[in-house]
């Protein structure tokens, strides 16, 4: 079974959000844009929620729209999780039979099968407490009155939701009580006879160790005096276990050791944070592989934590091989470099609350896809995290505009503005991608022959915006503009073919001059992109 969509209302920072999911879905967005809330909402509905309707929400799960809001007066939480079969993931007859017997299976006009679970939570003023309910609904959203009482159990048996947060503590996960390590310790294939034989040998080893330390005998004699105050067991009441005598004791103390570059093997907990985090991920993968019942949904928060960029790219190939549907949140451009753009969902805070954006299938031509993969996804995946793109023609602008921002004390990184060069790619493709992902963009170009080629592409991708908010051609060329506005002496030090070297020197000079060194045209462009970067935010 696949989760194909989730709809969330009034849950934490989310007022209303609809999100389509695939076999692999990668969530991106700034901090507090709702990525963790999506993963938690699914966990509450698919793992924490029980048929006896125990409480899984608390007061601070309600959406509080302003500083004076209170949970008791907040609108109800509503989470609807949708499951559908697809041509790639068809449901077999046995699964269809179990869902049908639970009276929760729905069939649409195209012959596709669906199951929809809705969970609601609200503050009960009469009881002065939180109340919630779950129900299965039909394709119109109406409750299925005939759904079996154990329908939720049936669904949760068919689909297991596993969630690994960004805070992956190897000591906790590889502890004998760890949820992913414990099953392997308990999965003993030993017969009772073999187990007894091993425990006899362990006791022999323990006796040899204890006998070799005469000081242990002194400790035992001292501890036997306890019996003079508190009665203990009959016989030899004191023993020392230098080596565990029982199988479960020995397994509880089992340690994972990893080799180092020198060949030495040391406990996992003594390795670096990146190696420990990666080891937990691999333990998680092994745990999933060992599961034999039900489909798996793997929710991973920031799998890149503590890893080197090269390791992050290698990691994604391993994650793809994990069993089950994958829902991943990330802040890594390196991970995005290995991700199909169709699998990315960008969450952003807008005037309408948190919204989800995606690149639809068929948006880009084959050639546009090639250019996007080469120039953006594989080389600069971090651009997809920006709040606004400043599209510029070439290297000169890439030097000058960031320097001008620093001269004006504008922090483009803090504002979420990224400078994107389009001369070697395709300005129309970049505008399409930005529109689809909800990233405002602004293009500045030379008023020369290239304008005739670029301007029609920009007009085609306005997406309802005004031209004044999308592009400007303020000078014949940026080099002529700079030479005519105080930087002729800098350009005079270089030959005409050394434009980029001259641009780097102009950038240094402009930053040194401060505000006085920034022309009105360049200032206007920067003020526009900063405005656009903040325009969608509350």
Coordinates of C-alpha atoms in Angstrom, one line a residue:
X1 CA 0.0 0.0 0.0
X2 CA 1.1 3.5 -0.7
X3 CA 0.2 6.8 1.0
X4 CA -0.7 8.9 -2.1
X5 CA -1.9 12.1 -0.3
X6 CA -2.3 13.7 3.1
X7 CA -4.5 16.6 3.9
X8 CA -3.8 18.5 7.2
X9 CA -5.8 21.3 8.8
X10 CA -5.1 23.3 11.9
X11 CA -2.2 21.1 13.1
X12 CA 0.7 23.0 14.7
X13 CA 2.0 25.6 12.2
X14 CA -0.2 24.3 9.4
X15 CA -3.5 26.0 8.8
X16 CA -4.4 24.0 5.7
X17 CA -2.1 21.8 3.5
X18 CA -2.7 19.2 0.8
X19 CA 0.3 17.1 -0.1
X20 CA 0.6 14.4 -2.8
X21 CA 3.1 11.7 -2.1
X22 CA 4.9 9.2 -4.3
X23 CA 7.0 6.1 -3.9
X24 CA 9.8 8.5 -2.9
X25 CA 9.0 12.0 -1.7
X26 CA 11.6 14.5 -0.5
X27 CA 10.4 17.5 1.6
X28 CA 12.3 20.7 1.5
X29 CA 11.7 24.1 3.0
X30 CA 13.0 26.5 5.6
X31 CA 13.0 25.9 9.3
X32 CA 9.4 25.9 10.7
X33 CA 7.9 25.4 7.2
X34 CA 6.0 22.2 8.3
X35 CA 8.3 19.3 7.3
X36 CA 8.5 17.7 10.7
X37 CA 4.8 18.4 11.3
X38 CA 3.9 16.4 8.2
X39 CA 6.0 13.4 9.4
X40 CA 4.5 13.7 12.9
X41 CA 0.9 13.9 11.6
X42 CA 1.4 10.6 9.7
X43 CA 3.0 9.0 12.7
X44 CA 0.1 10.0 15.0
X45 CA -2.5 8.6 12.6
X46 CA -0.7 5.5 11.4
X47 CA 1.3 4.4 14.4
X48 CA 0.2 6.1 17.6
X49 CA -3.6 6.0 17.1
X50 CA -5.2 3.0 18.5
X51 CA -8.6 1.3 18.1
X52 CA -9.5 2.2 21.7
X53 CA -9.2 5.9 20.8
X54 CA -6.5 6.7 23.3
X55 CA -5.3 10.3 23.2
X56 CA -2.4 11.0 20.8
X57 CA -2.7 14.8 20.5
X58 CA -1.9 17.5 23.1
X59 CA -2.9 21.1 23.5
X60 CA 0.0 22.5 21.5
X61 CA -0.8 20.4 18.5
X62 CA -3.6 22.8 17.7
X63 CA -2.9 25.6 15.3
X64 CA -2.6 28.9 17.1
X65 CA -2.9 31.7 14.6
X66 CA -1.8 34.6 16.8
X67 CA -0.2 35.5 20.1
X68 CA -3.6 35.6 21.9
X69 CA -4.9 32.2 20.7
X70 CA -5.6 29.4 23.1
X71 CA -6.0 25.7 22.4
X72 CA -9.4 25.7 24.0
X73 CA -10.7 28.1 21.4
X74 CA -8.7 26.7 18.4
X75 CA -10.3 25.2 15.3
X76 CA -10.4 21.3 15.3
X77 CA -7.4 19.4 14.0
X78 CA -8.2 17.3 10.9
X79 CA -5.8 14.9 9.2
X80 CA -6.9 12.8 6.3
X81 CA -4.5 10.1 4.9
X82 CA -5.3 8.7 1.5
X83 CA -4.1 5.3 0.1
X84 CA -4.5 4.4 -3.5
X85 CA -3.3 1.7 -5.8
X86 CA -1.4 2.8 -8.9
X87 CA -0.3 1.1 -12.2
X88 CA 3.1 0.6 -10.6
X89 CA 1.7 -0.5 -7.2
X90 CA -1.4 -2.5 -7.8
X91 CA -3.1 -4.1 -4.8
X92 CA -3.3 -7.9 -4.8
X93 CA -6.5 -9.9 -4.4
X94 CA -5.7 -10.9 -0.8
X95 CA -5.2 -7.2 0.3
X96 CA -8.4 -6.2 -1.6
X97 CA -10.2 -8.9 0.2
X98 CA -9.1 -7.8 3.7
X99 CA -9.9 -4.2 3.0
X100 CA -13.3 -5.1 1.6
X101 CA -14.2 -7.2 4.6
X102 CA -13.3 -4.3 6.8
X103 CA -15.8 -2.3 4.6
X104 CA -13.3 0.5 3.9
X105 CA -12.4 -0.2 0.3
X106 CA -13.6 2.4 -2.3
X107 CA -13.5 2.1 -6.1
X108 CA -13.5 5.2 -8.3
X109 CA -14.8 5.6 -11.9
X110 CA -11.4 4.7 -13.4
X111 CA -11.3 1.4 -11.5
X112 CA -8.7 2.5 -9.0
X113 CA -8.9 1.4 -5.4
X114 CA -8.8 3.8 -2.4
X115 CA -8.9 3.9 1.4
X116 CA -9.3 7.2 3.2
X117 CA -8.7 7.6 7.0
X118 CA -9.7 10.8 8.7
X119 CA -8.7 11.8 12.2
X120 CA -10.1 14.8 14.0
X121 CA -9.3 16.3 17.3
X122 CA -11.0 19.2 19.2
X123 CA -11.2 20.7 22.6
X124 CA -14.3 19.6 24.4
X125 CA -15.4 22.6 26.4
X126 CA -17.9 20.7 28.5
X127 CA -15.4 18.1 29.6
X128 CA -12.6 20.7 29.6
X129 CA -10.3 18.2 27.8
X130 CA -9.2 17.1 24.3
X131 CA -11.4 14.6 22.5
X132 CA -10.7 13.0 19.2
X133 CA -12.1 10.4 16.8
X134 CA -11.1 8.5 13.7
X135 CA -13.3 7.3 10.8
X136 CA -13.0 6.0 7.3
X137 CA -14.7 8.1 4.6
X138 CA -15.8 7.6 1.1
X139 CA -14.5 9.4 -2.0
X140 CA -16.9 12.3 -1.3
X141 CA -15.6 12.6 2.3
X142 CA -18.7 11.2 4.0
X143 CA -18.1 8.7 6.9
X144 CA -18.5 5.0 6.1
X145 CA -21.0 3.9 8.6
X146 CA -20.5 0.2 7.8
X147 CA -16.7 0.3 8.4
X148 CA -15.7 -2.6 10.8
X149 CA -14.8 -1.8 14.4
X150 CA -11.4 -3.2 13.8
X151 CA -10.9 -1.4 10.5
X152 CA -8.1 0.8 11.9
X153 CA -6.2 -2.3 13.1
X154 CA -6.6 -3.9 9.7
X155 CA -5.1 -0.8 8.0
X156 CA -2.2 -0.6 10.5
X157 CA -1.4 -4.3 10.0
X158 CA -1.2 -3.7 6.3
X159 CA 1.0 -0.7 6.5
X160 CA 3.8 -0.1 9.1
X161 CA 5.0 3.5 9.7
X162 CA 8.6 3.8 10.9
X163 CA 10.0 7.2 11.8
X164 CA 13.7 8.0 12.3
X165 CA 14.3 11.6 13.5
X166 CA 17.3 13.8 12.8
X167 CA 18.6 13.2 16.4
X168 CA 20.0 9.7 15.9
X169 CA 21.7 8.7 19.1
X170 CA 23.7 5.6 18.4
X171 CA 24.1 4.7 22.1
X172 CA 20.3 4.7 22.4
X173 CA 19.5 2.9 19.2
X174 CA 22.1 0.2 19.7
X175 CA 21.1 -0.3 23.3
X176 CA 19.4 -3.6 24.3
X177 CA 16.1 -1.7 24.6
X178 CA 16.5 0.0 21.3
X179 CA 13.5 -0.6 19.0
X180 CA 15.6 -1.6 16.0
X181 CA 18.4 -3.4 17.8
X182 CA 16.3 -5.4 20.3
X183 CA 14.5 -7.6 17.7
X184 CA 17.9 -8.9 16.5
X185 CA 19.1 -9.7 20.0
X186 CA 15.8 -11.6 20.7
X187 CA 15.8 -13.5 17.4
X188 CA 17.8 -16.5 18.7
X189 CA 17.8 -19.7 16.6
X190 CA 19.5 -21.8 19.3
X191 CA 17.9 -25.0 20.6
X192 CA 17.5 -25.3 24.3
X193 CA 20.3 -27.9 24.4
X194 CA 22.7 -25.7 22.5
X195 CA 21.8 -22.7 24.7
X196 CA 22.5 -24.8 27.9
X197 CA 25.8 -25.9 26.4
X198 CA 26.9 -22.3 25.7
X199 CA 25.9 -21.1 29.2
X200 CA 27.9 -24.0 30.8
X201 CA 31.0 -22.8 28.8
X202 CA 30.3 -19.2 29.9
X203 CA 30.3 -20.3 33.5
X204 CA 33.6 -22.1 33.0
X205 CA 35.2 -19.0 31.5
X206 CA 33.8 -16.9 34.3
X207 CA 35.2 -19.2 37.0
X208 CA 38.7 -19.0 35.3
X209 CA 38.6 -15.2 35.3
X210 CA 37.4 -15.0 38.9
X211 CA 40.0 -17.5 40.2
X212 CA 42.8 -15.6 38.5
X213 CA 41.9 -12.5 40.6
X214 CA 42.5 -13.2 44.2
X215 CA 41.1 -9.8 45.1
X216 CA 37.7 -11.1 44.0
X217 CA 37.7 -13.6 46.9
X218 CA 38.2 -10.7 49.4
X219 CA 35.2 -8.9 47.9
X220 CA 33.1 -12.0 48.2
X221 CA 34.1 -12.6 51.8
X222 CA 33.2 -9.0 52.6
X223 CA 29.8 -9.1 50.9
X224 CA 28.9 -12.4 52.7
X225 CA 28.7 -10.3 55.9
X226 CA 25.5 -8.8 54.5
X227 CA 23.8 -12.0 55.7
X228 CA 24.5 -11.0 59.3
X229 CA 22.1 -8.1 58.8
X230 CA 19.7 -9.1 56.0
X231 CA 19.0 -12.8 55.3
X232 CA 19.9 -13.8 51.7
X233 CA 19.5 -16.9 49.6
X234 CA 20.6 -20.3 51.0
X235 CA 23.8 -21.7 49.7
X236 CA 26.5 -19.4 48.2
X237 CA 24.7 -16.1 48.3
X238 CA 27.5 -14.1 46.6
X239 CA 29.0 -14.6 43.2
X240 CA 30.9 -12.4 40.8
X241 CA 30.1 -12.5 37.1
X242 CA 33.1 -11.2 35.2
X243 CA 31.6 -12.8 32.1
X244 CA 27.8 -13.0 31.7
X245 CA 26.6 -16.5 32.5
X246 CA 23.3 -16.4 30.7
X247 CA 22.6 -15.8 27.0
X248 CA 20.2 -12.9 27.5
X249 CA 22.8 -11.1 29.7
X250 CA 25.5 -11.7 27.2
X251 CA 23.4 -10.4 24.3
X252 CA 22.2 -7.4 26.2
X253 CA 25.9 -6.4 26.5
X254 CA 26.6 -7.0 22.8
X255 CA 28.5 -4.2 21.2
X256 CA 29.0 -3.1 17.6
X257 CA 32.6 -2.3 16.7
X258 CA 33.7 -0.7 13.5
X259 CA 37.2 -0.7 12.0
X260 CA 39.3 2.5 11.6
X261 CA 41.7 3.5 8.8
X262 CA 44.5 1.9 10.8
X263 CA 42.7 -1.4 11.0
X264 CA 41.9 -1.1 14.7
X265 CA 38.3 -1.9 15.8
X266 CA 36.7 0.3 18.3
X267 CA 33.2 0.6 19.7
X268 CA 30.7 2.4 17.6
X269 CA 30.1 5.1 20.3
X270 CA 33.8 6.1 19.9
X271 CA 33.5 7.0 16.3
X272 CA 32.5 10.4 14.9
X273 CA 28.9 11.7 14.8
X274 CA 28.6 11.1 11.1
X275 CA 29.6 7.4 11.3
X276 CA 27.3 6.9 14.3
X277 CA 24.4 8.5 12.4
X278 CA 25.1 6.4 9.3
X279 CA 25.3 3.2 11.4
X280 CA 21.8 4.0 12.9
X281 CA 20.5 4.4 9.3
X282 CA 21.9 1.1 8.3
X283 CA 20.5 -0.6 11.4
X284 CA 17.2 0.9 10.4
X285 CA 17.5 -0.6 6.9
X286 CA 18.4 -4.0 8.3
X287 CA 15.4 -3.8 10.6
X288 CA 13.1 -3.0 7.7
X289 CA 14.5 -5.9 5.6
X290 CA 13.7 -8.3 8.5
X291 CA 10.0 -7.3 8.6
X292 CA 7.8 -9.9 6.9
X293 CA 4.4 -8.5 7.5
X294 CA 2.7 -5.5 5.9
X295 CA 4.0 -2.7 3.6
X296 CA 6.5 -0.3 5.2
X297 CA 6.5 3.5 5.1
X298 CA 9.9 4.9 6.0
X299 CA 10.0 8.5 7.3
X300 CA 13.5 9.9 7.6
X301 CA 14.4 13.3 8.9
X302 CA 17.6 14.8 7.6
X303 CA 19.5 11.6 6.7
X304 CA 22.4 13.8 5.8
X305 CA 23.1 14.8 9.4
X306 CA 26.8 15.0 10.2
X307 CA 27.9 13.5 6.9
X308 CA 30.5 14.8 4.4
X309 CA 28.9 16.0 1.1
X310 CA 30.4 13.1 -0.9
X311 CA 29.0 10.7 1.6
X312 CA 25.6 12.3 1.4
X313 CA 25.4 11.7 -2.4
X314 CA 26.5 8.1 -1.9
X315 CA 24.0 7.7 0.9
X316 CA 21.0 8.5 -1.3
X317 CA 21.7 5.4 -3.5
X318 CA 21.5 3.3 -0.3
X319 CA 18.3 5.0 0.9
X320 CA 16.7 4.3 -2.5
X321 CA 17.3 0.6 -1.8
X322 CA 15.5 0.7 1.6
X323 CA 12.3 -1.4 1.7
X324 CA 9.0 0.4 1.3
X325 CA 7.7 3.9 0.6
X326 CA 10.1 6.7 1.6
X327 CA 9.2 10.1 2.9
X328 CA 12.3 12.2 3.6
X329 CA 12.9 15.8 4.8
X330 CA 16.3 17.4 4.1
X331 CA 18.3 20.6 4.1
X332 CA 21.0 19.2 1.8
X333 CA 21.7 20.4 -1.7
X334 CA 23.9 17.4 -2.1
X335 CA 21.0 15.1 -1.5
X336 CA 18.8 17.0 -3.9
X337 CA 21.6 16.6 -6.5
X338 CA 20.7 12.9 -6.5
X339 CA 16.9 13.3 -6.4
X340 CA 14.5 13.4 -9.3
X341 CA 12.9 16.9 -9.3
X342 CA 9.5 15.2 -9.7
X343 CA 9.9 13.7 -6.2
X344 CA 10.6 17.0 -4.5
X345 CA 7.9 18.9 -2.5
X346 CA 8.8 22.4 -1.4
X347 CA 6.9 23.6 1.7
X348 CA 6.8 27.4 2.1
X349 CA 5.1 29.9 4.4
X350 CA 2.9 32.2 2.3
X351 CA 0.2 34.7 3.1
X352 CA -2.2 31.8 2.9
X353 CA -0.2 29.8 5.4
X354 CA 2.1 26.8 4.6
X355 CA 1.7 25.6 1.1
X356 CA 3.2 22.7 -0.9
X357 CA 4.7 23.2 -4.3
X358 CA 6.0 20.6 -6.8
X359 CA 7.2 20.3 -10.4
X360 CA 4.5 18.5 -12.3
X361 CA 5.3 15.8 -14.8
X362 CA 5.5 17.1 -18.3
X363 CA 6.4 20.7 -17.3
X364 CA 9.8 20.6 -18.9
X365 CA 10.8 19.4 -22.3
X366 CA 13.5 16.8 -22.7
X367 CA 16.1 19.5 -23.5
X368 CA 14.9 21.7 -20.6
X369 CA 15.2 18.7 -18.3
X370 CA 18.7 18.1 -19.4
X371 CA 19.7 21.7 -18.7
X372 CA 18.0 21.7 -15.3
X373 CA 19.7 18.5 -14.3
X374 CA 23.1 19.7 -15.4
X375 CA 23.0 23.4 -14.3
X376 CA 20.8 23.3 -11.2
X377 CA 20.0 19.9 -9.7
X378 CA 23.5 18.3 -10.0
X379 CA 25.6 21.4 -9.6
X380 CA 23.6 23.8 -7.4
X381 CA 20.8 21.8 -5.7
X382 CA 20.8 24.3 -2.8
X383 CA 19.1 26.9 -5.1
X384 CA 15.9 25.1 -4.5
X385 CA 15.9 26.2 -0.9
X386 CA 15.9 29.9 -1.8
X387 CA 13.0 32.3 -1.2
X388 CA 13.8 34.3 -4.3
X389 CA 16.0 33.9 -7.4
X390 CA 17.8 36.9 -9.0
X391 CA 18.4 35.7 -12.6
X392 CA 21.4 37.3 -14.1
X393 CA 23.1 36.9 -17.5
X394 CA 26.7 36.0 -16.7
X395 CA 29.7 36.1 -14.5
X396 CA 30.0 39.9 -14.3
X397 CA 26.6 40.2 -12.6
X398 CA 27.4 37.2 -10.4
X399 CA 30.3 39.2 -9.0
X400 CA 28.8 42.7 -8.9
X401 CA 25.3 42.1 -7.4
X402 CA 26.4 40.3 -4.3
X403 CA 29.2 42.9 -3.8
X404 CA 26.6 45.7 -4.2
X405 CA 24.4 44.0 -1.6
X406 CA 27.2 44.0 0.9
X407 CA 28.0 47.6 0.1
X408 CA 24.3 48.4 0.9
X409 CA 24.5 46.3 4.1
X410 CA 21.9 43.9 2.6
X411 CA 22.5 40.2 3.6
X412 CA 21.2 38.3 0.6
X413 CA 21.6 34.9 2.4
X414 CA 19.5 36.1 5.4
X415 CA 16.9 37.4 3.0
X416 CA 16.9 34.0 1.1
X417 CA 18.0 35.5 -2.2
X418 CA 20.2 33.5 -4.5
X419 CA 21.9 34.8 -7.6
X420 CA 21.4 32.4 -10.6
X421 CA 23.3 32.8 -13.8
X422 CA 21.3 31.8 -16.9
X423 CA 23.5 32.6 -19.9
X424 CA 24.7 29.0 -20.1
X425 CA 21.4 27.4 -19.4
X426 CA 17.9 28.6 -20.2
X427 CA 16.1 31.5 -18.6
X428 CA 12.7 30.2 -19.6
X429 CA 13.4 26.8 -17.9
X430 CA 14.5 28.5 -14.7
X431 CA 11.4 30.7 -14.6
X432 CA 9.2 27.5 -15.1
X433 CA 11.0 25.7 -12.2
X434 CA 10.7 28.7 -9.9
X435 CA 7.0 29.2 -10.6
X436 CA 6.3 25.5 -10.0
X437 CA 8.2 25.5 -6.7
X438 CA 6.7 28.8 -5.5
X439 CA 10.0 30.7 -5.7
X440 CA 9.5 34.3 -6.7
X441 CA 12.1 35.3 -9.4
X442 CA 13.4 38.6 -10.9
X443 CA 15.5 38.8 -14.0
X444 CA 17.9 41.6 -14.9
X445 CA 19.5 41.6 -18.4
X446 CA 21.3 43.7 -20.9
X447 CA 19.3 45.8 -23.3
X448 CA 21.1 44.3 -26.3
X449 CA 20.5 41.6 -28.9
X450 CA 20.1 39.0 -26.2
X451 CA 17.0 40.7 -25.0
X452 CA 15.1 39.7 -28.1
X453 CA 15.8 36.1 -27.3
X454 CA 15.2 36.2 -23.5
X455 CA 12.2 38.6 -23.1
X456 CA 9.6 36.4 -24.9
X457 CA 10.5 33.4 -22.6
X458 CA 10.1 35.7 -19.5
X459 CA 6.7 36.9 -20.7
X460 CA 5.6 33.3 -21.3
X461 CA 6.3 32.5 -17.6
X462 CA 4.8 35.5 -15.8
X463 CA 2.3 33.2 -14.1
X464 CA -0.1 36.0 -13.3
X465 CA 2.6 38.4 -12.1
X466 CA 3.2 41.9 -13.5
X467 CA 6.1 42.4 -15.8
X468 CA 7.5 45.1 -13.5
X469 CA 7.8 42.4 -10.8
X470 CA 9.6 39.9 -13.0
X471 CA 12.2 41.5 -15.3
X472 CA 14.1 44.6 -16.2
X473 CA 16.7 45.6 -18.8
X474 CA 18.2 48.8 -17.2
X475 CA 21.4 49.3 -19.3
X476 CA 22.8 48.4 -22.7
X477 CA 25.4 46.2 -21.1
X478 CA 26.5 46.0 -17.4
X479 CA 30.1 46.7 -18.4
X480 CA 29.1 49.9 -20.2
X481 CA 26.9 50.8 -17.2
X482 CA 29.7 50.4 -14.7
X483 CA 32.4 52.1 -16.9
X484 CA 30.0 55.1 -17.2
X485 CA 29.4 55.3 -13.5
X486 CA 32.8 55.6 -11.8
X487 CA 34.5 52.3 -12.7
X488 CA 36.2 53.2 -16.0
X489 CA 39.6 53.3 -14.3
X490 CA 39.2 49.8 -13.0
X491 CA 38.2 48.5 -16.5
X492 CA 41.1 50.4 -17.9
X493 CA 43.5 48.0 -16.2
X494 CA 42.3 45.1 -18.2
X495 CA 42.0 44.1 -21.8
X496 CA 38.5 43.7 -23.4
X497 CA 38.8 39.9 -23.2
X498 CA 39.3 40.1 -19.4
X499 CA 35.8 41.1 -18.5
X500 CA 35.4 38.6 -15.7
X501 CA 38.7 39.5 -14.1
X502 CA 37.7 43.2 -14.3
X503 CA 34.3 42.3 -12.8
X504 CA 36.0 40.8 -9.8
X505 CA 38.0 43.9 -9.3
X506 CA 35.0 46.1 -9.7
X507 CA 33.2 44.1 -7.0
X508 CA 36.0 44.7 -4.6
X509 CA 36.1 48.4 -5.4
X510 CA 32.3 48.7 -5.1
X511 CA 32.3 47.0 -1.7
X512 CA 35.1 49.3 -0.5
X513 CA 33.2 52.4 -1.6
X514 CA 30.0 51.4 0.2
X515 CA 26.6 52.9 -0.6
X516 CA 28.2 55.6 -2.7
X517 CA 29.6 53.0 -5.1
X518 CA 26.3 51.4 -6.0
X519 CA 24.4 52.8 -8.9
X520 CA 20.7 53.6 -8.7
X521 CA 19.9 50.9 -11.3
X522 CA 21.7 48.1 -9.3
X523 CA 20.2 49.3 -6.0
X524 CA 16.7 49.2 -7.5
X525 CA 17.2 45.6 -8.6
X526 CA 18.4 44.5 -5.2
X527 CA 15.6 46.3 -3.4
X528 CA 13.1 44.5 -5.7
X529 CA 14.5 41.0 -5.1
X530 CA 14.6 41.6 -1.3
X531 CA 11.0 42.8 -1.5
X532 CA 10.0 39.7 -3.5
X533 CA 11.7 37.4 -1.1
X534 CA 9.6 38.7 1.7
X535 CA 6.4 39.2 -0.2
X536 CA 5.1 35.6 0.4
X537 CA 5.9 35.6 4.1
X538 CA 3.6 36.4 6.9

